[in-house]
Coordinates of C-alpha atoms in Angstrom, one line a residue:
M119 CA 45.1 6.8 16.2
L120 CA 46.3 4.4 19.1
A121 CA 47.8 7.8 20.7
R122 CA 44.9 9.3 21.3
G123 CA 43.4 6.8 22.1
R124 CA 46.4 6.7 24.5
H125 CA 45.9 10.3 25.4
N126 CA 41.7 9.3 25.8
L127 CA 42.1 6.9 28.4
R128 CA 44.7 9.5 30.4
L129 CA 42.7 12.8 30.0
G130 CA 39.7 10.0 31.8
L131 CA 41.1 9.4 34.3
A132 CA 42.3 12.9 35.2
S133 CA 39.3 13.7 35.1
L134 CA 37.5 11.2 36.7
Q135 CA 39.9 11.5 39.8
G136 CA 39.5 15.2 38.9
P137 CA 37.1 17.9 40.7
F138 CA 34.3 16.5 38.5
G139 CA 35.4 12.7 40.1
C140 CA 32.0 13.1 42.7
W141 CA 29.5 13.6 39.8
W142 CA 31.0 10.9 37.4
F143 CA 31.4 9.0 41.0
G144 CA 27.7 9.1 41.5
G145 CA 26.1 9.4 37.4
L146 CA 28.3 5.2 37.4
G147 CA 25.5 4.3 40.6
L148 CA 23.2 6.0 39.6
A149 CA 23.7 4.0 36.6
V150 CA 23.5 1.1 37.9
A151 CA 20.5 1.5 40.1
V152 CA 18.5 2.6 37.7
K153 CA 19.7 -1.3 36.5
W154 CA 19.4 -2.8 38.6
L155 CA 15.6 -1.5 39.6
G156 CA 14.7 -2.3 36.1
I157 CA 15.4 -5.7 36.7
Q158 CA 14.6 -6.6 40.1
V159 CA 11.4 -3.5 40.2
G160 CA 10.4 -2.2 36.4
G161 CA 7.2 -0.5 36.9
W162 CA 7.0 3.5 38.1
V163 CA 9.7 2.5 40.8
S164 CA 12.3 2.4 37.3
G165 CA 10.9 4.5 35.3
I166 CA 11.8 7.2 38.0
G167 CA 14.9 6.3 38.5
L168 CA 15.1 6.6 34.4
L169 CA 13.9 10.2 34.5
V170 CA 16.6 11.4 38.0
L171 CA 19.6 9.5 35.6
S172 CA 18.3 11.7 32.3
C173 CA 19.2 15.4 34.7
W174 CA 22.2 13.4 35.1
L175 CA 24.0 14.8 31.8
P176 CA 22.7 18.1 31.3
L177 CA 23.6 18.6 35.7
V178 CA 27.8 18.1 34.4
A179 CA 27.0 19.6 31.7
E180 CA 26.1 22.9 34.1
R181 CA 28.8 22.0 36.4
M182 CA 31.2 21.9 34.7
G183 CA 30.0 24.9 32.2
P184 CA 30.6 29.1 32.8
Q185 CA 26.6 30.3 34.4
H186 CA 24.3 28.2 35.7
W187 CA 21.2 27.5 33.8
S188 CA 18.2 29.2 33.3
W189 CA 14.9 26.7 34.1
R190 CA 14.2 28.1 29.9
Q191 CA 18.0 26.9 29.6
W192 CA 16.9 23.6 31.1
G193 CA 14.4 23.2 29.6
L194 CA 15.7 23.5 26.5
I195 CA 19.3 20.9 27.4
W196 CA 16.8 18.0 28.7
V197 CA 13.8 18.0 25.5
S198 CA 16.0 18.3 23.2
Q199 CA 18.3 15.5 24.7
L200 CA 15.0 13.2 25.4
A201 CA 13.7 14.1 21.4
L202 CA 17.3 12.7 20.3
A203 CA 17.1 10.0 22.5
L204 CA 13.7 8.8 20.9
L205 CA 15.3 9.1 17.5
W206 CA 18.1 6.6 19.1
L207 CA 16.1 5.0 21.0
P208 CA 15.9 1.7 18.6
L209 CA 19.4 1.0 18.8
G210 CA 18.7 0.0 22.9
W211 CA 20.5 2.7 24.9
G212 CA 23.5 0.5 25.6
G213 CA 21.1 -1.8 27.7
Y214 CA 18.8 1.1 29.2
L215 CA 15.6 0.6 26.4
A216 CA 15.3 -2.4 28.5
T217 CA 15.1 -1.4 31.0
L218 CA 12.2 1.4 29.9
Q219 CA 10.0 -1.2 28.5
A220 CA 10.0 -2.2 32.0
S221 CA 9.3 0.5 32.9
L222 CA 6.4 1.0 30.4
Q223 CA 3.2 -1.1 30.9
L224 CA 0.6 -1.8 28.1
P225 CA -3.2 -3.9 28.5
A226 CA -2.8 -6.7 26.1
D227 CA -5.6 -5.9 24.2
W228 CA -3.3 -2.8 22.9
Q229 CA -0.2 -5.2 22.4
N230 CA -2.1 -7.2 20.6
H231 CA -3.1 -4.6 18.4
L232 CA 0.2 -3.5 17.4
F233 CA 1.3 -6.6 16.7
M234 CA -1.7 -8.4 14.8
T235 CA -1.0 -4.5 12.3
R236 CA 2.6 -4.5 12.4
Y237 CA 3.4 -5.8 8.4
D238 CA 0.4 -2.5 7.8
W239 CA 2.8 0.1 9.4
L240 CA 6.1 -0.4 10.5
P241 CA 6.9 -0.9 6.3
W242 CA 6.0 3.3 6.7
L243 CA 7.6 3.5 10.3
V244 CA 10.8 2.4 9.7
P245 CA 11.7 4.3 6.3
I246 CA 10.2 7.1 8.1
W247 CA 12.3 6.6 11.1
L248 CA 15.7 6.0 9.5
V249 CA 15.1 9.0 7.6
L250 CA 15.2 10.9 10.9
W251 CA 18.4 8.8 12.8
L252 CA 20.1 10.5 9.9
G253 CA 19.2 13.4 9.6
S254 CA 19.6 13.7 14.2
F255 CA 23.4 13.5 12.8
K256 CA 23.8 17.1 12.3
W257 CA 22.6 18.8 14.7
L258 CA 24.3 16.9 17.3
P259 CA 27.3 18.6 17.2
A260 CA 24.7 22.4 18.2
W261 CA 23.1 20.1 20.9
R262 CA 26.8 20.5 21.9
A263 CA 27.0 23.5 21.7
Q264 CA 24.1 23.9 23.6
L265 CA 25.0 22.2 26.0
R266 CA 28.6 24.9 26.9
Q267 CA 26.1 27.2 25.7
P268 CA 22.2 26.3 26.1
T269 CA 20.6 29.8 24.0
S270 CA 17.7 29.3 22.6
W271 CA 15.2 26.6 19.8
R272 CA 16.0 29.2 16.4
Q273 CA 20.1 28.5 17.6
L274 CA 19.5 25.3 17.8
W275 CA 17.9 24.3 14.9
V276 CA 20.1 27.6 12.3
T277 CA 23.2 25.5 14.3
G278 CA 21.9 22.4 12.9
W279 CA 20.2 22.8 9.5
H280 CA 24.1 24.6 8.9
Q281 CA 26.2 21.7 10.2
R282 CA 28.2 19.6 7.6
W283 CA 27.6 15.5 7.2
W284 CA 31.5 15.4 6.4
A285 CA 32.5 17.5 9.6
V286 CA 29.7 14.7 11.8
V287 CA 31.5 11.6 10.4
R288 CA 34.7 12.5 11.5
R289 CA 34.3 13.6 15.1
L290 CA 31.8 10.3 15.3
A291 CA 34.6 7.9 13.5
R292 CA 36.8 9.0 16.7
L293 CA 34.6 8.0 19.1
G294 CA 34.0 5.0 17.3
L295 CA 37.0 4.0 17.3
M296 CA 37.9 3.7 21.0
L297 CA 34.3 2.0 21.0
I298 CA 35.6 -0.4 19.0
G299 CA 38.5 -1.0 20.1
W300 CA 37.0 -1.2 24.1
L301 CA 34.3 -4.2 22.0
I302 CA 38.3 -5.3 20.9
L303 CA 39.1 -5.7 24.5
A304 CA 35.3 -7.3 25.7
V305 CA 35.9 -9.5 23.1
G306 CA 39.0 -11.3 24.1
L307 CA 37.9 -10.7 28.3
V308 CA 34.9 -12.3 27.8
L309 CA 37.2 -15.0 25.2
V310 CA 39.6 -16.1 28.2
T311 CA 36.6 -16.2 30.3
G312 CA 35.1 -18.9 28.8
G313 CA 38.4 -20.9 28.9
L314 CA 39.4 -20.1 32.4
E315 CA 35.9 -21.5 33.5
L316 CA 36.4 -24.8 30.7
M317 CA 40.1 -26.3 34.0
S318 CA 37.4 -24.7 36.4
V319 CA 34.1 -23.0 37.3
P320 CA 34.7 -20.9 40.4
V321 CA 38.1 -19.7 38.7
G322 CA 35.7 -18.9 35.1
R323 CA 33.4 -17.2 37.8
V324 CA 36.1 -15.0 39.6
A325 CA 37.3 -13.7 35.7
A326 CA 34.4 -13.1 35.0
I327 CA 33.6 -10.8 37.7
V328 CA 36.7 -9.3 37.1
S329 CA 36.0 -8.8 32.7
L330 CA 32.6 -7.6 34.3
T331 CA 33.9 -5.1 36.8
G332 CA 37.0 -4.2 33.8
L333 CA 35.0 -3.1 31.1
Q334 CA 31.9 -2.0 32.9
V335 CA 35.4 1.2 34.6
V336 CA 37.2 1.2 31.8
G337 CA 33.7 1.9 29.5
W338 CA 33.3 5.2 31.8
V339 CA 36.9 6.1 31.8
I340 CA 36.7 6.6 27.8
L341 CA 32.9 8.0 28.6
A342 CA 34.7 10.7 31.3
G343 CA 37.9 11.5 28.2
W344 CA 36.1 11.7 25.5
W345 CA 33.7 14.9 27.6
A346 CA 36.4 16.2 28.9
D347 CA 37.8 16.9 25.4
W348 CA 34.4 17.8 23.6
F349 CA 34.1 20.1 27.1
E350 CA 37.7 21.2 26.3
Q351 CA 38.0 20.8 30.4
P352 CA 40.9 22.5 31.7
L353 CA 43.0 18.5 32.5
S354 CA 46.4 17.7 33.3
V355 CA 46.9 14.5 32.2
G356 CA 50.2 13.7 34.1
Q357 CA 48.4 15.1 37.8
V358 CA 44.9 13.7 39.6
R359 CA 43.5 13.3 42.2
Q360 CA 41.3 12.2 44.8
H361 CA 41.7 9.1 43.8
W362 CA 39.5 7.6 46.0
W363 CA 36.3 9.1 43.8
F364 CA 38.6 6.2 41.0
V365 CA 38.1 3.3 43.0
G366 CA 34.5 3.8 44.5
L367 CA 34.1 4.1 41.0
S368 CA 35.7 0.2 39.9
L369 CA 33.5 -1.0 43.9
L370 CA 30.5 0.6 42.4
A371 CA 30.3 -1.5 38.8
L372 CA 32.3 -4.9 41.2
V373 CA 28.7 -4.3 42.5
F374 CA 27.0 -4.9 39.7
S375 CA 29.2 -7.5 38.2
L376 CA 28.3 -9.5 41.4
G377 CA 24.9 -9.3 40.6
W378 CA 23.9 -9.3 37.1
L379 CA 25.9 -12.6 37.7
Q380 CA 24.0 -15.6 37.6
T381 CA 25.3 -18.6 39.9
P382 CA 23.9 -21.6 38.0
P383 CA 20.6 -23.4 38.2
T384 CA 19.2 -26.3 39.2
T385 CA 17.3 -27.4 36.2
A386 CA 17.3 -26.5 32.5
P387 CA 14.8 -25.7 30.9
A388 CA 12.3 -27.7 29.5
I389 CA 12.6 -28.9 26.0
I390 CA 10.2 -28.4 23.6
A391 CA 10.2 -30.0 19.8
H392 CA 8.8 -26.9 17.2
R393 CA 6.1 -28.3 15.3
G394 CA 6.9 -32.0 15.9
V395 CA 10.3 -31.7 14.6
N396 CA 13.9 -32.9 15.0
G397 CA 15.6 -31.7 12.7
E398 CA 15.4 -32.6 8.9
D399 CA 13.6 -36.0 11.1
G400 CA 10.4 -35.3 8.7
V401 CA 7.4 -33.3 8.2
Q402 CA 6.7 -30.8 10.5
N403 CA 3.2 -30.7 11.9
T404 CA 3.0 -34.7 10.6
T405 CA 1.8 -37.4 12.4
G406 CA 5.1 -39.0 11.5
A407 CA 7.8 -36.7 12.4
L408 CA 5.8 -36.2 15.8
K409 CA 7.1 -39.8 16.2
R410 CA 11.1 -40.0 15.3
T411 CA 11.1 -36.7 16.8
V412 CA 9.4 -38.6 20.4
K413 CA 11.3 -41.4 19.9
A414 CA 14.6 -40.0 19.7
T415 CA 14.2 -36.5 22.2
R416 CA 11.4 -36.7 24.5
P417 CA 10.2 -33.6 24.5
A418 CA 8.8 -32.2 27.6
M419 CA 6.5 -31.1 25.0
V420 CA 5.7 -30.7 21.2
E421 CA 4.3 -27.0 19.9
M422 CA 2.9 -27.7 17.1
D423 CA -0.3 -25.5 14.5
I424 CA -3.3 -25.7 13.6
Q425 CA -6.2 -23.3 11.5
P426 CA -9.6 -23.3 10.2
T427 CA -10.9 -25.4 7.0
A428 CA -13.4 -23.9 4.9
D429 CA -16.5 -25.7 7.5
A430 CA -15.7 -25.2 10.7
H431 CA -12.6 -28.7 11.5
W432 CA -9.7 -27.9 12.7
V433 CA -6.1 -29.3 10.4
V434 CA -2.7 -28.7 11.6
M435 CA -0.6 -26.8 9.1
H436 CA 1.0 -23.9 10.2
D437 CA 1.1 -22.2 6.8
P438 CA -1.6 -19.8 5.8
T439 CA -1.5 -21.6 2.4
L440 CA 0.1 -25.0 1.4
R441 CA 2.1 -23.6 -1.5
N442 CA 5.0 -24.4 0.5
L443 CA 4.9 -28.8 1.6
A444 CA 1.5 -29.5 -0.8
D445 CA 2.6 -27.2 -3.8
R446 CA -1.3 -26.6 -4.2
P447 CA -3.0 -22.9 -4.6
G448 CA -5.7 -21.0 -2.1
P449 CA -5.2 -21.1 1.3
V450 CA -5.9 -23.7 3.5
Q451 CA -9.2 -21.9 5.4
A452 CA -10.5 -22.2 1.7
Y453 CA -10.6 -26.4 1.7
Q454 CA -12.9 -28.5 3.9
L455 CA -11.8 -31.1 5.8
D456 CA -11.9 -33.8 3.6
Q457 CA -10.0 -32.4 1.0
L458 CA -7.2 -32.5 2.8
A459 CA -7.1 -34.4 5.7
G460 CA -3.9 -37.1 4.3
L461 CA -3.3 -34.6 2.0
P462 CA 0.9 -36.2 0.3
L463 CA 3.6 -33.2 1.9
A464 CA 6.8 -33.1 1.7
E465 CA 10.2 -31.0 3.0
H466 CA 13.3 -31.7 2.9
G467 CA 13.5 -34.7 1.5
Q468 CA 10.7 -36.5 3.0
H469 CA 7.4 -36.5 3.2
G470 CA 4.6 -36.5 5.3
E471 CA 0.8 -36.8 4.7
L472 CA -1.5 -34.0 6.2
S473 CA -2.8 -34.2 9.6
T474 CA -6.7 -33.1 10.9
F475 CA -6.3 -32.4 15.5
D476 CA -8.2 -34.7 15.8
H477 CA -6.1 -37.7 14.1
Y478 CA -2.3 -36.0 15.0
L479 CA -4.3 -35.9 18.6
A480 CA -4.5 -39.3 19.7
T481 CA -1.3 -40.2 18.2
A482 CA 0.4 -38.1 20.5
H483 CA -1.6 -39.7 22.8
R484 CA -1.0 -42.8 22.1
L485 CA 3.1 -41.9 22.7
R486 CA 2.0 -39.9 25.8
Q487 CA 3.6 -37.0 24.1
P488 CA 1.6 -33.5 25.9
L489 CA 1.5 -30.9 23.7
L490 CA 1.6 -27.6 23.1
V491 CA -1.5 -26.4 20.9
E492 CA -0.5 -22.9 19.1
I493 CA -4.0 -22.4 17.3
K494 CA -3.5 -19.5 13.6
A495 CA -5.3 -16.3 13.9
V496 CA -6.6 -16.8 9.8
G497 CA -9.9 -17.3 8.9
N498 CA -12.8 -17.5 11.2
A499 CA -10.6 -18.9 14.3
V500 CA -11.7 -16.4 16.8
Q501 CA -15.5 -17.7 16.1
L502 CA -15.5 -21.5 16.2
I503 CA -13.1 -20.5 20.0
S504 CA -16.0 -22.6 21.9
P505 CA -16.7 -25.1 20.5
F506 CA -13.4 -25.7 20.1
A507 CA -13.3 -25.8 24.4
D508 CA -16.5 -27.4 24.3
R509 CA -14.3 -30.3 23.2
Y510 CA -11.1 -30.7 23.9
A511 CA -10.2 -28.5 26.8
K512 CA -10.9 -31.4 29.5
V513 CA -9.0 -33.7 26.9
L514 CA -5.7 -31.1 26.6
E515 CA -5.5 -30.4 30.5
Q516 CA -5.9 -33.8 31.5
R517 CA -3.2 -35.2 29.0
G518 CA -0.9 -32.4 30.5
S519 CA -1.1 -30.0 26.9
A520 CA -1.2 -27.2 26.7
V521 CA -2.6 -23.6 24.3
H522 CA -1.1 -20.5 22.8
S523 CA -1.5 -18.0 20.2
L524 CA -0.5 -14.6 18.3
D525 CA -3.5 -13.5 19.1
Y526 CA -4.8 -11.8 22.5
T527 CA -8.5 -12.3 21.7
V528 CA -8.2 -16.3 21.0
I529 CA -6.7 -16.7 24.9
V530 CA -9.0 -14.4 26.7
R531 CA -12.4 -16.8 24.5
L532 CA -10.4 -19.7 26.2
K533 CA -9.9 -18.4 29.5
Q534 CA -14.3 -17.2 28.6
R535 CA -15.2 -20.6 27.8
T536 CA -13.4 -23.1 30.5
Q537 CA -10.6 -23.1 33.5
K538 CA -9.8 -26.0 32.5
I539 CA -6.5 -25.3 30.1
R540 CA -3.1 -23.5 29.7
V541 CA -3.1 -20.4 28.1
G542 CA -0.8 -19.2 27.0
Y543 CA 0.8 -15.6 24.6
I544 CA 2.6 -15.1 21.7
T545 CA 4.4 -12.2 21.4
P546 CA 6.7 -11.5 18.1
F547 CA 8.4 -9.2 19.7
Y548 CA 9.5 -7.6 22.8
L549 CA 7.3 -4.2 23.3
T550 CA 6.9 -3.1 26.9
N551 CA 6.0 -5.5 29.9
F552 CA 1.9 -6.1 30.9
T553 CA -0.7 -5.8 32.9
T554 CA -2.0 -8.4 34.3
N555 CA -4.0 -10.6 32.1
V556 CA -5.4 -13.6 31.2
A557 CA -2.8 -15.3 29.4
D558 CA -0.7 -18.2 31.8
F559 CA 2.6 -18.5 30.3
Y560 CA 4.2 -16.4 27.4
S561 CA 5.4 -17.5 25.1
L562 CA 8.4 -14.4 23.5
Q563 CA 10.4 -14.0 20.8
A564 CA 14.1 -15.5 21.7
L565 CA 15.8 -12.6 19.0
T566 CA 14.5 -9.5 21.1
I567 CA 14.2 -11.1 25.1
T568 CA 15.4 -9.3 27.8
R569 CA 16.5 -10.1 32.0
E570 CA 14.0 -7.8 32.3
Q571 CA 11.3 -9.5 30.1
L572 CA 11.9 -12.4 32.7
A573 CA 12.1 -10.8 35.9
A574 CA 8.8 -8.9 35.3
A575 CA 6.7 -12.5 33.8
K576 CA 8.4 -14.8 36.8
R577 CA 7.4 -11.5 39.3
S578 CA 4.0 -12.0 38.0
G579 CA 4.0 -15.1 38.5
K580 CA 4.0 -16.2 34.7
P581 CA 6.2 -19.3 32.9
V582 CA 8.2 -18.4 29.8
Y583 CA 9.2 -19.9 27.1
L584 CA 11.3 -18.6 24.0
W585 CA 11.2 -19.3 20.6
T586 CA 13.0 -21.0 18.5
V587 CA 16.1 -21.9 19.2
D588 CA 18.6 -23.5 17.8
R589 CA 21.7 -23.0 16.9
G590 CA 24.4 -24.6 20.0
S591 CA 25.5 -21.6 21.2
M592 CA 22.5 -19.4 20.8
M593 CA 20.6 -23.0 23.3
Q594 CA 23.8 -21.9 25.6
R595 CA 23.4 -18.8 26.0
L596 CA 19.1 -18.0 26.5
S597 CA 19.5 -21.0 29.1
T598 CA 21.7 -18.4 31.3
M599 CA 18.8 -16.7 30.9
R600 CA 17.0 -19.5 32.9
P601 CA 13.2 -19.6 31.5
A602 CA 11.4 -22.6 32.2
G603 CA 11.7 -23.6 28.2
L604 CA 12.9 -23.5 24.9
I605 CA 11.1 -23.8 21.6
T606 CA 13.6 -25.3 19.2
N607 CA 13.6 -27.6 16.0
Q608 CA 16.6 -29.7 16.6
P609 CA 15.1 -31.0 20.5
G610 CA 17.6 -34.0 19.4
R611 CA 20.9 -30.2 20.1
L612 CA 19.2 -29.2 22.6
R613 CA 19.1 -32.6 24.9
R614 CA 23.2 -33.5 24.0
L615 CA 24.2 -29.6 25.1
Q616 CA 22.2 -29.8 28.6
Q617 CA 23.9 -33.2 29.2
Q618 CA 27.4 -31.5 28.9
P619 CA 29.3 -29.3 31.4
Q620 CA 27.7 -25.6 30.7
H621 CA 29.7 -22.8 29.5
Y622 CA 27.7 -20.6 32.3
Y623 CA 29.6 -17.6 33.2
F624 CA 30.9 -17.5 29.1
Y625 CA 27.4 -16.9 28.0
Q626 CA 26.1 -14.2 30.6
L627 CA 28.8 -11.7 29.9
I628 CA 27.5 -12.8 26.1
N629 CA 23.8 -11.5 27.0
W630 CA 25.7 -9.1 29.1
L631 CA 27.3 -7.7 25.3
I632 CA 24.3 -8.5 23.6
N633 CA 21.8 -6.6 26.4
L634 CA 24.1 -3.7 25.4

């Protein structure tokens, strides 16, 4: 298998430096340009770039084939490529899924509908996609045959239908082993960069640039070698020419590396204590935990949750029911305020009392602690937003606090009622970029955040807070993406990490790999 890998690399170098080297050079140049547009511009500009990039593969196939294609043949290849790409979309497209998301925009209220109903459609959408994705493997060899000589939709379908699974798996396993080899190389270079950065930050930066450039070139060589082998391209691996194409390829990768690797920021992300706790020092969303967390960590804000009671008051509670913390039946909204205030709560061996929002707010004021209030969209919460704004907006604004919610309707009603308070929109995953909306900031899910999404938010002048970030490695990795703040259950840990030397280029390399 190692011999086959070496042969593929030699074949790839021959292809890059052979008669089709200009096409590989142009392909990498286009790929780099589209990625840059996704980060720096987004919108329809990067969308057009993706559209042009989608034509590169069919164009290379046509140039390597025995004859020119008709428009019908071009349509067959491009549309079938699009169908396969959509099925493979959730797997990332090698980092270009984020570019696509940066190119598309949906109104916030449309996205809100999808977010708020996600538990209704995800359970049936995911199995359907999984079946179709697994089925697409059978049509990959058929699509390869069409790339070499386009015929018809019927031939594409029939060839795929009669394809045997095991033959497809064997062919893909060869490519998979080469990709695993590339990944092992990537991990090794990341570790070397981290070690060198420990000794010297400038040396670490040089190592990161060399590593990122080398990984791109090696990846492109693997792709070119696989393509040449796939198309049975007549190349001599012993004799190559036009070396300047390979040099140009390396320079393009170097330019991208210099643009991707940012210099360290001058300020660290704000520390926001999630549910008012610092590890397991108290019961979430209680005043006891709030006091200990503020004293120990002095966070920029304390994020906490409120929801309405049956008699239209507000209590501090995240879960929709009392089962986990109070061992009581039924939803929170079914109880009246006097039934909930002071209710004993227990978590992680700690004890506390369920607090009213008024009491929690007063405690935060005595501590001079700004809050980030999450309004849970349960029960009649949306209908209570106007009286909530009348009663609390001015107080929250004066104390440097803000409000955010997973339901866009909540923040729209807040803004309609008052302009005195900053409001934010929480998203559980990255779908597309937002059109103009009323949010002053975004609270985004850390697991799906991309550099493209952060860049788009910054272009619109809106800060981004990431939730929930608890592991030390994740704190450092996401800090290199320069969000406005990190919402964490471990504010003390984040504070300590920010006081230590940062492995800035090491974690940027990791972000690049994860983005793939």
